[in-house]
């Protein structure tokens, strides 16, 4: 049997590169959404609300919530993978680094550039992360766990995201036009990147599991 090269799409090294580039890019995309000031996706509204109330960085809240959500996997009988654990460590850290490096925009055209760039970055990151095949992010694992208990994926995702959106808004997180744009654009864009990043000979899977 011929040994796979390190750059082969199915080699362990190549998959690990996809995993960690995807996670870092996902955190960078979140940072751009936050810096835009136009509104966040539901989980980031919640993370930002926690940051407002605790005084911690948004990245720290992202990582902490990810770790706490993993505890909910136990009664749901979900098993984390390398990607799941890495998600808890990398995404929030990357978001904090990018927010530290990139100043908040002062004009609305730059705000919109940040918002749209953040959404594209998150979609691209999702394609990389999912095709790496190291397991779902902690928040998506929560939804698939609820699905195993009898809820449809659509209902489980809707309930979870509406709950965290409402809680985050009450805590002081930013929900706005960017939240709506994210909701409308993320699915189609993720599908595009799923197809673009699919390894040769592999059919793109549904973008139902993002590294969130």
GROMACS .gro file of N, CA and C in nm, residues 80-163:
model
  252
   80UNK      N    1  -1.679   1.385   2.293
   80UNK     CA    2  -1.600   1.487   2.224
   80UNK      C    3  -1.486   1.426   2.144
   81UNK      N    4  -1.448   1.496   2.039
   81UNK     CA    5  -1.332   1.457   1.960
   81UNK      C    6  -1.221   1.559   1.977
   82UNK      N    7  -1.111   1.539   1.906
   82UNK     CA    8  -1.001   1.635   1.913
   82UNK      C    9  -1.048   1.774   1.871
   83UNK      N   10  -1.132   1.779   1.768
   83UNK     CA   11  -1.183   1.908   1.723
   83UNK      C   12  -1.266   1.977   1.828
   84UNK      N   13  -1.340   1.900   1.906
   84UNK     CA   14  -1.425   1.956   2.011
   84UNK      C   15  -1.340   2.023   2.119
   85UNK      N   16  -1.239   1.951   2.166
   85UNK     CA   17  -1.151   2.004   2.270
   85UNK      C   18  -1.071   2.123   2.216
   86UNK      N   19  -1.022   2.110   2.094
   86UNK     CA   20  -0.944   2.219   2.034
   86UNK      C   21  -1.028   2.344   2.019
   87UNK      N   22  -1.155   2.325   1.986
   87UNK     CA   23  -1.247   2.437   1.972
   87UNK      C   24  -1.251   2.521   2.100
   88UNK      N   25  -1.259   2.453   2.214
   88UNK     CA   26  -1.268   2.521   2.343
   88UNK      C   27  -1.143   2.604   2.370
   89UNK      N   28  -1.030   2.562   2.317
   89UNK     CA   29  -0.903   2.629   2.345
   89UNK      C   30  -0.867   2.736   2.242
   90UNK      N   31  -0.908   2.717   2.116
   90UNK     CA   32  -0.853   2.798   2.008
   90UNK      C   33  -0.945   2.912   1.965
   91UNK      N   34  -1.075   2.887   1.950
   91UNK     CA   35  -1.163   2.987   1.888
   91UNK      C   36  -1.165   3.118   1.966
   92UNK      N   37  -1.191   3.111   2.096
   92UNK     CA   38  -1.195   3.233   2.176
   92UNK      C   39  -1.061   3.303   2.183
   93UNK      N   40  -0.955   3.224   2.193
   93UNK     CA   41  -0.820   3.282   2.198
   93UNK      C   42  -0.789   3.358   2.070
   94UNK      N   43  -0.824   3.298   1.956
   94UNK     CA   44  -0.803   3.364   1.827
   94UNK      C   45  -0.886   3.492   1.818
   95UNK      N   46  -1.011   3.487   1.865
   95UNK     CA   47  -1.096   3.606   1.861
   95UNK      C   48  -1.033   3.721   1.942
   96UNK      N   49  -0.983   3.690   2.060
   96UNK     CA   50  -0.920   3.794   2.143
   96UNK      C   51  -0.798   3.853   2.076
   97UNK      N   52  -0.716   3.768   2.014
   97UNK     CA   53  -0.594   3.816   1.948
   97UNK      C   54  -0.629   3.911   1.833
   98UNK      N   55  -0.726   3.873   1.751
   98UNK     CA   56  -0.764   3.957   1.637
   98UNK      C   57  -0.825   4.088   1.685
   99UNK      N   58  -0.908   4.084   1.789
   99UNK     CA   59  -0.966   4.208   1.841
   99UNK      C   60  -0.860   4.300   1.900
  100UNK      N   61  -0.754   4.240   1.955
  100UNK     CA   62  -0.643   4.320   2.007
  100UNK      C   63  -0.563   4.385   1.895
  101UNK      N   64  -0.550   4.313   1.783
  101UNK     CA   65  -0.469   4.362   1.671
  101UNK      C   66  -0.544   4.459   1.581
  102UNK      N   67  -0.675   4.440   1.568
  102UNK     CA   68  -0.753   4.517   1.470
  102UNK      C   69  -0.840   4.619   1.543
  103UNK      N   70  -0.821   4.748   1.518
  103UNK     CA   71  -0.903   4.850   1.586
  103UNK      C   72  -1.046   4.851   1.532
  104UNK      N   73  -1.138   4.892   1.616
  104UNK     CA   74  -1.278   4.901   1.573
  104UNK      C   75  -1.292   5.009   1.466
  105UNK      N   76  -1.373   4.985   1.364
  105UNK     CA   77  -1.388   5.084   1.256
  105UNK      C   78  -1.463   5.208   1.304
  106UNK      N   79  -1.431   5.320   1.240
  106UNK     CA   80  -1.491   5.448   1.281
  106UNK      C   81  -1.601   5.494   1.187
  107UNK      N   82  -1.612   5.432   1.070
  107UNK     CA   83  -1.712   5.475   0.972
  107UNK      C   84  -1.798   5.355   0.932
  108UNK      N   85  -1.922   5.382   0.889
  108UNK     CA   86  -2.013   5.273   0.859
  108UNK      C   87  -1.970   5.187   0.740
  109UNK      N   88  -1.904   5.242   0.634
  109UNK     CA   89  -1.860   5.151   0.527
  109UNK      C   90  -1.760   5.046   0.578
  110UNK      N   91  -1.672   5.089   0.668
  110UNK     CA   92  -1.574   4.994   0.723
  110UNK      C   93  -1.645   4.897   0.817
  111UNK      N   94  -1.745   4.943   0.890
  111UNK     CA   95  -1.823   4.853   0.975
  111UNK      C   96  -1.885   4.740   0.892
  112UNK      N   97  -1.946   4.778   0.781
  112UNK     CA   98  -2.008   4.677   0.695
  112UNK      C   99  -1.904   4.585   0.632
  113UNK      N  100  -1.787   4.640   0.600
  113UNK     CA  101  -1.679   4.556   0.548
  113UNK      C  102  -1.637   4.453   0.652
  114UNK      N  103  -1.626   4.495   0.776
  114UNK     CA  104  -1.592   4.403   0.885
  114UNK      C  105  -1.700   4.296   0.900
  115UNK      N  106  -1.826   4.339   0.900
  115UNK     CA  107  -1.937   4.244   0.917
  115UNK      C  108  -1.936   4.138   0.808
  116UNK      N  109  -1.931   4.182   0.682
  116UNK     CA  110  -1.937   4.087   0.571
  116UNK      C  111  -1.812   4.000   0.566
  117UNK      N  112  -1.697   4.059   0.595
  117UNK     CA  113  -1.573   3.980   0.597
  117UNK      C  114  -1.577   3.876   0.708
  118UNK      N  115  -1.634   3.912   0.823
  118UNK     CA  116  -1.647   3.818   0.933
  118UNK      C  117  -1.736   3.700   0.898
  119UNK      N  118  -1.848   3.728   0.832
  119UNK     CA  119  -1.940   3.621   0.793
  119UNK      C  120  -1.873   3.527   0.693
  120UNK      N  121  -1.803   3.583   0.595
  120UNK     CA  122  -1.733   3.500   0.497
  120UNK      C  123  -1.624   3.417   0.565
  121UNK      N  124  -1.551   3.479   0.658
  121UNK     CA  125  -1.446   3.406   0.729
  121UNK      C  126  -1.503   3.289   0.809
  122UNK      N  127  -1.616   3.309   0.874
  122UNK     CA  128  -1.678   3.202   0.952
  122UNK      C  129  -1.727   3.091   0.861
  123UNK      N  130  -1.784   3.125   0.747
  123UNK     CA  131  -1.830   3.023   0.652
  123UNK      C  132  -1.712   2.943   0.598
  124UNK      N  133  -1.604   3.013   0.560
  124UNK     CA  134  -1.485   2.944   0.510
  124UNK      C  135  -1.424   2.855   0.617
  125UNK      N  136  -1.420   2.905   0.740
  125UNK     CA  137  -1.365   2.828   0.852
  125UNK      C  138  -1.448   2.703   0.878
  126UNK      N  139  -1.579   2.715   0.864
  126UNK     CA  140  -1.667   2.600   0.887
  126UNK      C  141  -1.638   2.489   0.787
  127UNK      N  142  -1.617   2.527   0.660
  127UNK     CA  143  -1.584   2.426   0.559
  127UNK      C  144  -1.454   2.354   0.590
  128UNK      N  145  -1.353   2.429   0.633
  128UNK     CA  146  -1.225   2.368   0.668
  128UNK      C  147  -1.240   2.275   0.788
  129UNK      N  148  -1.304   2.326   0.892
  129UNK     CA  149  -1.318   2.251   1.017
  129UNK      C  150  -1.397   2.122   0.997
  130UNK      N  151  -1.510   2.131   0.929
  130UNK     CA  152  -1.596   2.014   0.911
  130UNK      C  153  -1.525   1.906   0.830
  131UNK      N  154  -1.457   1.946   0.724
  131UNK     CA  155  -1.389   1.847   0.640
  131UNK      C  156  -1.265   1.788   0.709
  132UNK      N  157  -1.218   1.852   0.815
  132UNK     CA  158  -1.107   1.791   0.890
  132UNK      C  159  -1.153   1.663   0.958
  133UNK      N  160  -1.279   1.657   0.997
  133UNK     CA  161  -1.336   1.533   1.051
  133UNK      C  162  -1.293   1.495   1.191
  134UNK      N  163  -1.276   1.595   1.279
  134UNK     CA  164  -1.233   1.565   1.416
  134UNK      C  165  -1.343   1.588   1.519
  135UNK      N  166  -1.467   1.591   1.477
  135UNK     CA  167  -1.578   1.604   1.570
  135UNK      C  168  -1.638   1.743   1.572
  136UNK      N  169  -1.763   1.755   1.619
  136UNK     CA  170  -1.834   1.883   1.620
  136UNK      C  171  -1.786   1.976   1.730
  137UNK      N  172  -1.818   2.104   1.714
  137UNK     CA  173  -1.793   2.199   1.821
  137UNK      C  174  -1.887   2.171   1.937
  138UNK      N  175  -1.854   2.220   2.057
  138UNK     CA  176  -1.936   2.188   2.175
  138UNK      C  177  -2.080   2.233   2.163
  139UNK      N  178  -2.106   2.348   2.102
  139UNK     CA  179  -2.242   2.398   2.093
  139UNK      C  180  -2.326   2.317   1.995
  140UNK      N  181  -2.267   2.275   1.883
  140UNK     CA  182  -2.340   2.191   1.790
  140UNK      C  183  -2.360   2.051   1.846
  141UNK      N  184  -2.265   2.004   1.927
  141UNK     CA  185  -2.282   1.876   1.992
  141UNK      C  186  -2.401   1.877   2.087
  142UNK      N  187  -2.426   1.993   2.149
  142UNK     CA  188  -2.544   2.007   2.235
  142UNK      C  189  -2.671   1.986   2.154
  143UNK      N  190  -2.675   2.041   2.035
  143UNK     CA  191  -2.795   2.028   1.952
  143UNK      C  192  -2.813   1.887   1.899
  144UNK      N  193  -2.703   1.823   1.858
  144UNK     CA  194  -2.716   1.685   1.810
  144UNK      C  195  -2.752   1.591   1.925
  145UNK      N  196  -2.707   1.626   2.047
  145UNK     CA  197  -2.746   1.547   2.164
  145UNK      C  198  -2.895   1.557   2.191
  146UNK      N  199  -2.950   1.678   2.180
  146UNK     CA  200  -3.095   1.696   2.195
  146UNK      C  201  -3.171   1.621   2.086
  147UNK      N  202  -3.112   1.616   1.967
  147UNK     CA  203  -3.174   1.541   1.857
  147UNK      C  204  -3.182   1.392   1.893
  148UNK      N  205  -3.079   1.339   1.955
  148UNK     CA  206  -3.080   1.198   1.996
  148UNK      C  207  -3.186   1.171   2.101
  149UNK      N  208  -3.227   1.274   2.174
  149UNK     CA  209  -3.329   1.258   2.276
  149UNK      C  210  -3.471   1.273   2.220
  150UNK      N  211  -3.480   1.300   2.090
  150UNK     CA  212  -3.613   1.302   2.028
  150UNK      C  213  -3.651   1.430   1.956
  151UNK      N  214  -3.577   1.539   1.977
  151UNK     CA  215  -3.608   1.663   1.907
  151UNK      C  216  -3.549   1.660   1.767
  152UNK      N  217  -3.617   1.724   1.672
  152UNK     CA  218  -3.559   1.737   1.539
  152UNK      C  219  -3.440   1.832   1.547
  153UNK      N  220  -3.346   1.818   1.455
  153UNK     CA  221  -3.230   1.908   1.451
  153UNK      C  222  -3.277   2.053   1.437
  154UNK      N  223  -3.377   2.075   1.351
  154UNK     CA  224  -3.426   2.211   1.329
  154UNK      C  225  -3.482   2.269   1.458
  155UNK      N  226  -3.564   2.191   1.528
  155UNK     CA  227  -3.625   2.239   1.651
  155UNK      C  228  -3.519   2.260   1.760
  156UNK      N  229  -3.426   2.164   1.772
  156UNK     CA  230  -3.322   2.175   1.874
  156UNK      C  231  -3.237   2.300   1.850
  157UNK      N  232  -3.196   2.322   1.725
  157UNK     CA  233  -3.112   2.438   1.694
  157UNK      C  234  -3.189   2.568   1.718
  158UNK      N  235  -3.316   2.570   1.676
  158UNK     CA  236  -3.397   2.691   1.694
  158UNK      C  237  -3.413   2.724   1.842
  159UNK      N  238  -3.447   2.623   1.922
  159UNK     CA  239  -3.467   2.646   2.065
  159UNK      C  240  -3.340   2.696   2.133
  160UNK      N  241  -3.228   2.631   2.102
  160UNK     CA  242  -3.102   2.669   2.165
  160UNK      C  243  -3.061   2.810   2.124
  161UNK      N  244  -3.068   2.840   1.995
  161UNK     CA  245  -3.019   2.968   1.948
  161UNK      C  246  -3.111   3.083   1.990
  162UNK      N  247  -3.242   3.061   1.993
  162UNK     CA  248  -3.332   3.165   2.042
  162UNK      C  249  -3.310   3.191   2.191
  163UNK      N  250  -3.283   3.083   2.264
  163UNK     CA  251  -3.258   3.097   2.408
  163UNK      C  252  -3.132   3.178   2.435
   0.00000   0.00000   0.00000
